[in-house]
Amino acid sequence: MENQNARAYRCQNDVQSELGTKTKKSIMPQEYIEPVKNYLLALQALICTALAEEDGISQFHKDAWQRKEGGGGSSRVLSNGAVFEQAGVNFSHVYGATLPAAATAQRPELAGRPFQAMGVSLVIHPLNPYVPTSHANVRFFIADGKDNSPPIWWFGGGFDLTPYYGFEEDVVHWHQTAKAACDPFGEDVVVYFLMT
């Protein structure tokens, strides 16, 4: 079975190669968005299944939502479990005709372009105060090309822990695990993420 890092990298390469070959004026057809969306929905389900199994008592409750301006998502929350006080794993896919001015202030080349953004985010609060709270997200953004120009797109994300009681061995383990997750993508990836 393909591991999650390899699957994410393959998905990014598939989308990049597909977008690079498109030459029509509008280069955001669903055939390019769907593989990313399907991957992110599968990731949400995988994370929820693993957390529910780890908890052993509580299950996730789903809440679908819609965004008036376009898109929507699915929030999943596990509460009052044996291991987790609360765990939220959310998927969103939003889109619109143009980005708000605040979103284009630092990236003026995005002004006036139709866009789509999607991602999975999670926040985990364990019952045990010696186990850190964790947060993570992965996201995909694409703005349509203008005048036959290619789209502007990227994947992003991050993860962190918030310990209530810090232990050096936990910090070392967390950083080693984070580095191991980045290693398949090249030596410079860890350095880049540490600097940003």
Coordinates of C-alpha atoms in Angstrom, one line a residue:
M1 CA 0.0 0.0 0.0
E2 CA 1.3 3.5 -0.9
N3 CA 2.2 5.5 2.1
Q4 CA 0.6 8.9 2.7
N5 CA 3.7 11.0 1.9
A6 CA 4.1 9.3 -1.5
R7 CA 0.4 9.6 -2.2
A8 CA 0.4 13.3 -1.5
Y9 CA 3.5 13.8 -3.6
R10 CA 2.0 11.8 -6.5
C11 CA -1.2 13.8 -6.3
Q12 CA 0.7 17.1 -6.4
N13 CA 2.8 15.9 -9.4
D14 CA -0.3 14.6 -11.2
V15 CA -2.1 18.0 -10.7
Q16 CA 1.0 19.9 -11.7
S17 CA 1.6 18.0 -14.9
E18 CA -2.1 18.2 -15.8
L19 CA -2.3 22.0 -15.3
G20 CA 1.0 22.5 -17.2
T21 CA -0.5 20.9 -20.3
K22 CA -3.7 22.9 -20.4
T23 CA -3.8 25.7 -22.9
K24 CA -7.4 26.9 -23.0
K25 CA -8.3 30.3 -21.6
S26 CA -10.1 28.8 -18.6
I27 CA -7.8 26.2 -17.0
M28 CA -9.7 25.2 -13.8
P29 CA -12.0 22.4 -15.0
Q30 CA -13.2 19.9 -12.4
E31 CA -11.0 17.2 -13.9
Y32 CA -8.0 18.9 -12.2
I33 CA -9.8 19.9 -9.0
E34 CA -11.5 16.5 -8.3
P35 CA -8.3 14.4 -7.7
V36 CA -7.1 16.9 -5.0
K37 CA -10.6 17.1 -3.5
N38 CA -10.9 13.3 -3.4
Y39 CA -7.5 13.0 -1.8
L40 CA -8.4 15.5 0.9
L41 CA -11.7 13.9 1.6
A42 CA -10.0 10.5 1.9
L43 CA -7.4 12.1 4.2
Q44 CA -10.2 13.4 6.4
A45 CA -11.8 10.0 6.6
L46 CA -8.5 8.3 7.3
I47 CA -7.6 10.7 10.1
C48 CA -11.1 10.3 11.7
T49 CA -11.0 6.5 11.5
A50 CA -7.5 6.4 13.2
L51 CA -8.5 8.8 15.9
A52 CA -11.8 7.0 16.7
E53 CA -10.0 3.7 16.9
E54 CA -7.4 5.2 19.2
D55 CA -10.1 6.7 21.4
G56 CA -12.0 3.4 21.5
I57 CA -15.2 4.9 22.9
S58 CA -16.4 8.0 21.1
Q59 CA -17.2 8.4 17.4
F60 CA -17.1 11.4 15.1
H61 CA -20.3 13.4 14.4
K62 CA -20.6 15.0 11.0
D63 CA -21.9 18.4 10.1
A64 CA -22.1 19.5 6.5
W65 CA -22.1 23.3 5.8
Q66 CA -22.5 25.6 2.8
R67 CA -20.8 28.9 2.0
K68 CA -23.2 31.5 0.6
E69 CA -20.5 32.8 -1.8
G70 CA -19.7 29.3 -3.1
G71 CA -18.6 26.0 -1.7
G72 CA -18.9 24.4 1.6
G73 CA -17.5 21.6 3.7
S74 CA -17.8 18.9 6.3
S75 CA -16.9 19.3 10.0
R76 CA -16.3 16.2 12.0
V77 CA -16.1 16.4 15.8
L78 CA -15.4 13.7 18.4
S79 CA -16.2 14.7 22.0
N80 CA -16.0 13.3 25.5
G81 CA -13.9 10.3 24.5
A82 CA -11.7 8.0 26.6
V83 CA -8.5 9.6 25.1
F84 CA -9.7 12.9 23.5
E85 CA -11.7 15.6 25.2
Q86 CA -12.4 16.9 21.7
A87 CA -11.0 16.3 18.3
G88 CA -12.1 18.2 15.1
V89 CA -11.2 17.2 11.6
N90 CA -12.6 19.5 9.0
F91 CA -12.7 19.6 5.2
S92 CA -13.6 22.7 3.2
H93 CA -13.8 23.5 -0.5
V94 CA -14.7 27.2 -1.3
Y95 CA -14.6 29.1 -4.5
G96 CA -15.6 32.4 -6.0
A97 CA -15.4 34.8 -9.0
T98 CA -12.7 37.0 -7.3
L99 CA -10.7 37.0 -4.2
P100 CA -11.4 39.7 -1.6
A101 CA -9.1 42.8 -1.7
A102 CA -7.4 41.7 1.6
A103 CA -6.4 38.4 0.0
T104 CA -4.7 40.1 -2.9
A105 CA -2.9 42.9 -1.1
Q106 CA 0.3 40.8 -0.8
R107 CA -0.3 39.0 -4.2
P108 CA -1.7 41.6 -6.6
E109 CA -1.4 39.1 -9.5
L110 CA -4.3 37.2 -8.0
A111 CA -6.7 40.2 -8.3
G112 CA -9.7 39.6 -10.5
R113 CA -9.1 35.8 -10.9
P114 CA -11.7 33.1 -10.1
F115 CA -10.3 30.9 -7.4
Q116 CA -10.8 27.6 -5.5
A117 CA -9.4 26.7 -2.2
M118 CA -9.7 23.5 -0.3
G119 CA -8.1 21.8 2.7
V120 CA -8.2 19.6 5.7
S121 CA -7.5 21.0 9.2
L122 CA -7.5 19.4 12.6
V123 CA -7.3 20.3 16.2
I124 CA -6.9 17.5 18.8
H125 CA -7.4 18.1 22.6
P126 CA -6.5 15.0 24.6
L127 CA -7.8 14.5 28.1
N128 CA -4.4 13.8 29.6
P129 CA -2.7 17.2 30.3
Y130 CA 0.7 15.6 29.7
V131 CA -0.2 14.9 26.1
P132 CA 0.1 18.0 23.9
T133 CA -2.7 19.6 22.0
S134 CA -2.0 19.2 18.2
H135 CA -3.0 21.2 15.2
A136 CA -2.4 20.5 11.5
N137 CA -3.7 21.6 8.1
V138 CA -3.0 20.9 4.4
R139 CA -4.5 23.1 1.8
F140 CA -4.7 23.6 -2.0
F141 CA -5.3 26.9 -3.7
I142 CA -5.7 27.7 -7.4
A143 CA -6.6 30.9 -9.2
D144 CA -7.6 30.7 -12.8
G145 CA -5.2 31.9 -15.5
K146 CA -5.8 35.3 -17.2
D147 CA -5.4 35.8 -21.0
N148 CA -4.2 32.3 -21.6
S149 CA -1.7 32.5 -18.7
P150 CA -1.3 29.4 -16.5
P151 CA -3.1 29.3 -13.2
I152 CA -1.4 30.3 -10.0
W153 CA -1.6 27.4 -7.6
W154 CA 0.1 25.8 -4.6
F155 CA -0.2 23.3 -1.8
G156 CA 0.5 24.4 1.7
G157 CA 0.0 23.5 5.3
G158 CA 1.7 23.0 8.6
F159 CA 1.5 21.2 12.0
D160 CA 2.4 22.0 15.6
L161 CA 2.0 20.8 19.1
T162 CA 1.1 22.9 22.2
P163 CA 2.3 21.1 25.3
Y164 CA 0.8 22.0 28.7
Y165 CA 3.8 20.4 30.3
G166 CA 6.9 20.3 28.1
F167 CA 9.4 17.4 28.2
E168 CA 12.6 17.6 26.2
E169 CA 12.3 14.0 24.9
D170 CA 8.8 14.8 23.5
V171 CA 10.2 17.8 21.7
V172 CA 13.1 15.8 20.2
H173 CA 10.7 13.0 19.1
W174 CA 8.3 15.5 17.5
H175 CA 11.1 17.2 15.5
Q176 CA 12.5 13.9 14.4
T177 CA 9.1 12.8 13.2
A178 CA 8.5 16.1 11.4
K179 CA 11.9 15.8 9.7
A180 CA 11.2 12.2 8.7
A181 CA 7.9 13.3 7.1
C182 CA 9.8 15.9 5.1
D183 CA 12.8 13.8 4.1
P184 CA 11.2 12.1 1.0
F185 CA 10.8 15.6 -0.6
G186 CA 14.5 16.6 -0.4
E187 CA 17.1 17.8 2.1
D188 CA 16.3 21.5 1.6
V189 CA 12.6 21.1 2.6
V190 CA 13.2 20.9 6.3
V191 CA 15.5 23.9 6.2
Y192 CA 13.0 25.8 4.2
F193 CA 10.2 25.1 6.7
L194 CA 12.3 25.9 9.7
M195 CA 13.1 29.3 8.2
T196 CA 9.5 30.2 7.3

